[in-house]
Amino acid sequence: MTAETIVINTGAVSNVLPIPGLLESEHVVDSTGIQRLEEQPKRLGIIGGGNIGLEFASLYGRLGSQVTVFEAGSAILARYEKVAADLAQEYLEEDGVAFVVDAKVEKVANKGQEVVLTVNGQEHTFDVVMYALGRKPATEGLGLENTDMELIERCAVKVDDYCESTVPGIYAVGDVNGGLQFTYTSLDDFRIVLGRLTGNGEYNLSKRSNVLNTLFIEPALSQVGMTEKAAQEAGLPYQANELRVANMPRAHVNNDLRGIYKVIVHTETKEILGATLFARGSQELINLIKMAMVSMMSSIFKRKKTDPLEVSFFNIGIWAIRASIK
């Protein structure tokens, strides 16, 4: 088969760390294998407390499984707002998920039909263990070595501002090009390539900013832009504002009072630096924050005497959010 334009969109595959017995033991799966289980495990162990690990922990915890997450770091969700991360752990624990942090998984083995994890010198027994140790671009087996296509770190396809590889006419989009592994990013890559192929190439990777991301636990945790910690480390003048979801009328209608909204605003430019929405439906509402950040800054700059808190999501075009939560 030949074509003038080829798009590589093979996604990513699970990372595998050199843990003795990880691949040799039975009833040990990755995020693909866990979706093929014929029976729900009563006891589920998850190696890795990143997005994938926590999403499956949330799902199986709500289904009634006893779930234990082993996280190598000192806390989960370190790149999120601490107030949201603490609440997320609290809600997950309420749903039956236990956490072991600073966890060093030393060995995986079978004992009959059970899976035994040795972590920090102690044994933990499960019906099924899932490893969620991150993902890498799925380029192996594509025959790219037979082309002049260049690869970069983790064997991702090297692309330019328009997602075009080093071979003209061949594009790589989504996880396979080494960018952020979010649905929003993959969709944005599509927009860039479509624009390039249809003659409207104004938008490209260099112009991408404030990438959205959502962690699909219950409720959904979404963020865009900087966290308060990032603003502090950057030395920016800022002010933070928080609103508990329990104070919103819609939360009472939905009978789900969990979560918090937080926004970070630059006190001098009145720019929205970042926002975290931890609430039911946040995966949709976060798009309005992004719209405000991108499209409404010009109106903010014209206002000379504006309280920084007034330029948070409560007043900048986020009347749409208010309408949705009333």
Short mmCIF file of C-alpha atoms in Angstrom, two decimals:
data_model
loop_
_atom_site.label_atom_id
_atom_site.label_comp_id
_atom_site.label_asym_id
_atom_site.label_seq_id
_atom_site.Cartn_x
_atom_site.Cartn_y
_atom_site.Cartn_z
CA MET A 1 0.00 0.00 0.00
CA THR A 2 1.22 3.47 -0.84
CA ALA A 3 -0.04 6.93 0.07
CA GLU A 4 1.00 10.55 -0.19
CA THR A 5 0.28 11.04 3.49
CA ILE A 6 0.71 8.52 6.30
CA VAL A 7 -0.26 9.12 9.93
CA ILE A 8 1.27 6.96 12.65
CA ASN A 9 -1.14 6.79 15.58
CA THR A 10 -0.18 3.58 17.39
CA GLY A 11 -0.40 5.00 20.90
CA ALA A 12 1.66 3.63 23.78
CA VAL A 13 2.36 0.39 25.62
CA SER A 14 2.99 -0.34 29.28
CA ASN A 15 6.43 0.13 30.77
CA VAL A 16 7.93 -2.91 32.48
CA LEU A 17 10.41 -2.47 35.31
CA PRO A 18 12.97 -5.18 36.18
CA ILE A 19 11.01 -6.57 39.14
CA PRO A 20 11.77 -10.29 39.63
CA GLY A 21 8.76 -12.42 38.71
CA LEU A 22 6.68 -9.55 37.30
CA LEU A 23 6.21 -11.04 33.84
CA GLU A 24 6.65 -14.68 34.80
CA SER A 25 3.91 -14.83 37.44
CA GLU A 26 0.29 -15.72 36.69
CA HIS A 27 -2.62 -13.37 37.37
CA VAL A 28 -0.37 -10.34 36.82
CA VAL A 29 -1.71 -7.93 34.19
CA ASP A 30 -1.24 -4.44 32.80
CA SER A 31 -3.97 -1.89 32.11
CA THR A 32 -5.01 -3.78 28.96
CA GLY A 33 -5.03 -7.20 30.58
CA ILE A 34 -7.17 -6.10 33.51
CA GLN A 35 -9.96 -5.26 31.07
CA ARG A 36 -10.01 -8.88 29.90
CA LEU A 37 -10.52 -10.50 33.31
CA GLU A 38 -13.44 -12.90 33.37
CA GLU A 39 -14.01 -12.54 37.11
CA GLN A 40 -13.77 -9.55 39.43
CA PRO A 41 -10.87 -9.99 41.88
CA LYS A 42 -11.79 -9.76 45.54
CA ARG A 43 -8.29 -8.53 46.32
CA LEU A 44 -6.51 -6.36 43.75
CA GLY A 45 -2.96 -5.06 44.11
CA ILE A 46 -1.80 -2.17 41.92
CA ILE A 47 1.87 -1.35 41.43
CA GLY A 48 2.04 2.37 40.64
CA GLY A 49 -0.02 5.30 41.89
CA GLY A 50 -0.09 7.36 38.71
CA ASN A 51 -3.13 8.24 36.62
CA ILE A 52 -3.72 4.75 35.24
CA GLY A 53 -3.22 3.01 38.56
CA LEU A 54 -5.54 5.37 40.41
CA GLU A 55 -8.25 5.24 37.75
CA PHE A 56 -8.45 1.45 37.99
CA ALA A 57 -8.18 1.64 41.79
CA SER A 58 -11.17 3.99 41.85
CA LEU A 59 -13.18 1.75 39.51
CA TYR A 60 -12.52 -1.53 41.31
CA GLY A 61 -12.88 0.04 44.73
CA ARG A 62 -16.38 1.21 43.83
CA LEU A 63 -17.15 -2.24 42.42
CA GLY A 64 -16.37 -3.72 45.83
CA SER A 65 -12.84 -5.10 45.44
CA GLN A 66 -10.29 -4.66 48.22
CA VAL A 67 -7.68 -2.55 46.45
CA THR A 68 -4.15 -1.73 47.59
CA VAL A 69 -2.01 0.77 45.66
CA PHE A 70 1.78 0.64 46.02
CA GLU A 71 3.33 4.02 45.23
CA ALA A 72 7.11 4.49 45.07
CA GLY A 73 6.84 8.17 45.98
CA SER A 74 6.06 9.66 49.36
CA ALA A 75 2.53 10.68 48.30
CA ILE A 76 0.07 10.25 45.44
CA LEU A 77 -0.79 12.99 42.94
CA ALA A 78 2.30 15.08 43.71
CA ARG A 79 1.84 17.24 40.60
CA TYR A 80 -1.68 18.30 41.60
CA GLU A 81 -2.81 20.90 44.13
CA LYS A 82 -2.16 19.44 47.58
CA VAL A 83 -5.66 20.24 48.80
CA ALA A 84 -7.11 18.28 45.87
CA ALA A 85 -4.61 15.42 46.24
CA ASP A 86 -5.44 15.03 49.93
CA LEU A 87 -9.16 14.98 49.18
CA ALA A 88 -8.66 12.48 46.36
CA GLN A 89 -6.85 10.08 48.69
CA GLU A 90 -9.58 10.53 51.30
CA TYR A 91 -12.33 9.74 48.78
CA LEU A 92 -10.46 6.74 47.37
CA GLU A 93 -9.98 5.35 50.86
CA GLU A 94 -13.69 5.78 51.49
CA ASP A 95 -14.28 3.67 48.37
CA GLY A 96 -12.12 0.86 49.73
CA VAL A 97 -8.67 1.72 48.38
CA ALA A 98 -5.63 1.41 50.66
CA PHE A 99 -2.25 3.02 49.97
CA VAL A 100 1.34 2.03 50.67
CA VAL A 101 3.71 4.91 49.88
CA ASP A 102 7.50 4.84 49.69
CA ALA A 103 6.90 1.32 48.39
CA LYS A 104 9.76 -0.71 46.92
CA VAL A 105 8.37 -3.78 45.18
CA GLU A 106 11.10 -6.39 45.52
CA LYS A 107 9.51 -9.51 44.09
CA VAL A 108 6.36 -10.96 42.52
CA ALA A 109 5.52 -14.64 42.89
CA ASN A 110 2.65 -17.12 42.89
CA LYS A 111 1.44 -19.13 45.86
CA GLY A 112 -1.11 -21.47 44.36
CA GLN A 113 -3.60 -19.26 42.51
CA GLU A 114 -2.65 -16.19 44.56
CA VAL A 115 -0.15 -13.48 43.75
CA VAL A 116 2.32 -12.53 46.47
CA LEU A 117 4.05 -9.15 46.37
CA THR A 118 7.11 -8.57 48.51
CA VAL A 119 7.18 -4.87 49.33
CA ASN A 120 9.68 -3.30 51.73
CA GLY A 121 10.36 -6.76 53.12
CA GLN A 122 6.69 -7.61 53.77
CA GLU A 123 4.43 -9.97 51.83
CA HIS A 124 1.02 -8.91 50.47
CA THR A 125 -1.35 -11.46 48.91
CA PHE A 126 -3.84 -10.76 46.10
CA ASP A 127 -6.05 -12.51 43.58
CA VAL A 128 -4.80 -10.24 40.78
CA VAL A 129 -1.98 -7.72 40.53
CA MET A 130 -1.88 -4.94 37.94
CA TYR A 131 1.28 -3.02 37.14
CA ALA A 132 0.82 0.60 36.08
CA LEU A 133 4.37 1.87 35.71
CA GLY A 134 3.80 4.44 33.00
CA ARG A 135 3.64 3.97 29.25
CA LYS A 136 6.05 4.39 26.34
CA PRO A 137 5.45 5.10 22.63
CA ALA A 138 4.42 2.00 20.67
CA THR A 139 7.01 2.08 17.89
CA GLU A 140 8.48 -1.40 18.26
CA GLY A 141 7.68 -3.68 15.32
CA LEU A 142 6.64 -0.91 12.92
CA GLY A 143 9.76 -1.28 10.80
CA LEU A 144 10.82 2.32 11.33
CA GLU A 145 14.45 1.16 11.18
CA ASN A 146 13.85 0.63 7.44
CA THR A 147 13.17 4.35 6.98
CA ASP A 148 15.02 7.61 7.56
CA MET A 149 12.66 8.41 10.41
CA GLU A 150 14.40 9.64 13.56
CA LEU A 151 13.44 8.52 17.04
CA ILE A 152 13.98 10.40 20.29
CA GLU A 153 13.80 9.52 23.98
CA ARG A 154 11.82 6.35 24.82
CA CYS A 155 11.81 5.53 21.08
CA ALA A 156 9.18 8.17 20.29
CA VAL A 157 8.88 9.46 16.73
CA LYS A 158 10.62 12.81 16.33
CA VAL A 159 8.22 15.40 14.88
CA ASP A 160 8.26 19.08 13.96
CA ASP A 161 5.75 21.78 14.90
CA TYR A 162 3.14 20.18 12.65
CA CYS A 163 3.59 16.61 13.93
CA GLU A 164 5.47 15.70 10.74
CA SER A 165 8.32 13.23 11.15
CA THR A 166 11.76 13.56 9.61
CA VAL A 167 10.36 11.76 6.56
CA PRO A 168 8.15 14.21 4.58
CA GLY A 169 4.54 13.13 4.39
CA ILE A 170 4.65 10.88 7.44
CA TYR A 171 3.05 12.29 10.59
CA ALA A 172 2.97 10.93 14.15
CA VAL A 173 0.18 11.94 16.51
CA GLY A 174 -0.85 11.12 20.05
CA ASP A 175 1.25 9.15 22.51
CA VAL A 176 3.59 7.78 19.84
CA ASN A 177 5.30 11.16 19.26
CA GLY A 178 6.48 11.46 22.85
CA GLY A 179 4.21 14.31 23.95
CA LEU A 180 1.95 14.46 26.96
CA GLN A 181 -0.18 11.32 27.15
CA PHE A 182 -3.60 12.90 27.55
CA THR A 183 -6.75 12.58 25.46
CA TYR A 184 -6.82 16.36 25.08
CA THR A 185 -3.29 16.30 23.63
CA SER A 186 -4.09 13.58 21.13
CA LEU A 187 -7.13 15.50 19.95
CA ASP A 188 -5.03 18.66 19.61
CA ASP A 189 -2.47 16.79 17.49
CA PHE A 190 -5.34 15.86 15.17
CA ARG A 191 -6.31 19.53 14.84
CA ILE A 192 -2.74 20.45 13.91
CA VAL A 193 -2.40 17.78 11.23
CA LEU A 194 -5.85 18.45 9.82
CA GLY A 195 -5.03 22.15 9.54
CA ARG A 196 -1.75 21.39 7.81
CA LEU A 197 -3.34 19.01 5.29
CA THR A 198 -6.27 21.32 4.49
CA GLY A 199 -4.15 24.42 3.99
CA ASN A 200 -4.77 26.12 7.34
CA GLY A 201 -1.50 25.71 9.17
CA GLU A 202 -1.74 28.68 11.51
CA TYR A 203 -1.91 26.53 14.62
CA ASN A 204 0.97 24.25 15.62
CA LEU A 205 2.77 22.73 18.60
CA SER A 206 4.67 25.94 19.36
CA LYS A 207 1.37 27.72 19.91
CA ARG A 208 -0.01 25.03 22.22
CA SER A 209 -0.27 26.20 25.81
CA ASN A 210 -2.08 25.38 29.04
CA VAL A 211 -2.70 21.74 28.21
CA LEU A 212 -5.70 20.28 30.00
CA ASN A 213 -5.66 16.98 31.82
CA THR A 214 -8.20 14.95 33.77
CA LEU A 215 -7.76 12.08 36.20
CA PHE A 216 -10.87 9.92 35.86
CA ILE A 217 -11.39 8.91 39.45
CA GLU A 218 -14.68 9.59 41.22
CA PRO A 219 -15.30 12.51 41.08
CA ALA A 220 -13.09 13.56 38.17
CA LEU A 221 -10.01 15.67 38.94
CA SER A 222 -9.12 18.17 36.20
CA GLN A 223 -6.49 20.86 35.96
CA VAL A 224 -5.01 23.37 33.55
CA GLY A 225 -2.03 25.68 33.84
CA MET A 226 0.04 26.16 37.00
CA THR A 227 -0.53 24.93 40.53
CA GLU A 228 0.05 27.23 43.49
CA LYS A 229 3.34 25.45 44.20
CA ALA A 230 4.52 26.06 40.63
CA ALA A 231 3.62 29.74 40.89
CA GLN A 232 5.58 29.99 44.13
CA GLU A 233 8.62 28.27 42.65
CA ALA A 234 8.49 30.59 39.63
CA GLY A 235 8.50 33.62 41.94
CA LEU A 236 5.29 35.00 40.45
CA PRO A 237 3.02 37.40 42.33
CA TYR A 238 -0.24 35.53 42.68
CA GLN A 239 -3.35 35.08 44.73
CA ALA A 240 -5.23 31.81 45.20
CA ASN A 241 -8.94 31.28 45.68
CA GLU A 242 -10.78 28.10 46.66
CA LEU A 243 -14.42 27.07 46.66
CA ARG A 244 -15.70 23.83 48.14
CA VAL A 245 -18.11 21.98 45.89
CA ALA A 246 -20.41 21.55 48.90
CA ASN A 247 -21.16 25.29 48.65
CA MET A 248 -22.58 24.91 45.13
CA PRO A 249 -26.32 24.36 44.63
CA ARG A 250 -25.76 21.86 41.82
CA ALA A 251 -23.77 19.61 44.17
CA HIS A 252 -26.82 19.27 46.41
CA VAL A 253 -29.04 18.53 43.42
CA ASN A 254 -26.58 15.83 42.33
CA ASN A 255 -26.31 14.57 45.91
CA ASP A 256 -22.51 14.66 45.54
CA LEU A 257 -20.84 17.25 47.77
CA ARG A 258 -17.29 16.03 47.21
CA GLY A 259 -14.54 18.16 45.72
CA ILE A 260 -13.08 21.63 45.48
CA TYR A 261 -12.38 24.33 42.88
CA LYS A 262 -9.13 26.29 43.07
CA VAL A 263 -7.80 29.05 40.83
CA ILE A 264 -4.45 30.88 40.75
CA VAL A 265 -4.42 34.49 39.47
CA HIS A 266 -1.45 36.75 38.68
CA THR A 267 -1.95 39.81 40.90
CA GLU A 268 -0.34 42.24 38.44
CA THR A 269 -1.47 41.11 35.00
CA LYS A 270 -4.78 39.66 36.27
CA GLU A 271 -4.00 36.54 34.21
CA ILE A 272 -5.40 33.18 35.23
CA LEU A 273 -2.26 31.14 35.85
CA GLY A 274 -3.99 27.87 36.53
CA ALA A 275 -7.07 26.14 37.85
CA THR A 276 -7.97 22.83 39.46
CA LEU A 277 -11.53 21.52 39.33
CA PHE A 278 -12.19 18.47 41.46
CA ALA A 279 -15.85 17.68 41.07
CA ARG A 280 -18.43 15.74 39.15
CA GLY A 281 -18.33 16.83 35.49
CA SER A 282 -15.02 18.69 35.85
CA GLN A 283 -13.69 17.06 32.66
CA GLU A 284 -16.12 19.25 30.71
CA LEU A 285 -16.05 22.39 32.84
CA ILE A 286 -12.25 22.66 32.67
CA ASN A 287 -12.60 23.52 28.98
CA LEU A 288 -14.33 26.76 29.97
CA ILE A 289 -11.36 27.70 32.14
CA LYS A 290 -9.06 27.07 29.19
CA MET A 291 -11.31 29.21 27.01
CA ALA A 292 -11.11 32.01 29.55
CA MET A 293 -7.33 31.77 29.74
CA VAL A 294 -6.88 31.85 25.98
CA SER A 295 -9.68 34.09 24.73
CA MET A 296 -10.54 36.59 27.43
CA MET A 297 -7.21 38.02 28.53
CA SER A 298 -7.56 41.13 26.38
CA SER A 299 -10.62 42.26 28.30
CA ILE A 300 -8.77 41.73 31.59
CA PHE A 301 -5.83 43.88 30.57
CA LYS A 302 -8.19 46.79 29.88
CA ARG A 303 -9.39 46.75 33.49
CA LYS A 304 -6.96 48.78 35.60
CA LYS A 305 -8.59 48.50 39.01
CA THR A 306 -9.62 44.91 39.33
CA ASP A 307 -9.27 42.83 42.46
CA PRO A 308 -7.25 39.69 41.60
CA LEU A 309 -9.89 37.44 43.08
CA GLU A 310 -12.49 39.05 40.84
CA VAL A 311 -10.64 37.78 37.80
CA SER A 312 -10.88 34.19 38.94
CA PHE A 313 -13.33 31.76 37.40
CA PHE A 314 -16.08 33.46 39.38
CA ASN A 315 -16.09 36.46 37.03
CA ILE A 316 -14.17 35.76 33.80
CA GLY A 317 -16.62 34.27 31.41
CA ILE A 318 -17.24 31.40 33.83
CA TRP A 319 -20.80 32.46 34.23
CA ALA A 320 -21.29 29.32 32.15
CA ILE A 321 -19.94 27.27 35.04
CA ARG A 322 -22.28 29.05 37.41
CA ALA A 323 -25.17 28.30 35.12
CA SER A 324 -24.21 24.64 35.05
CA ILE A 325 -23.97 24.27 38.82
CA LYS A 326 -27.20 26.06 39.70
#
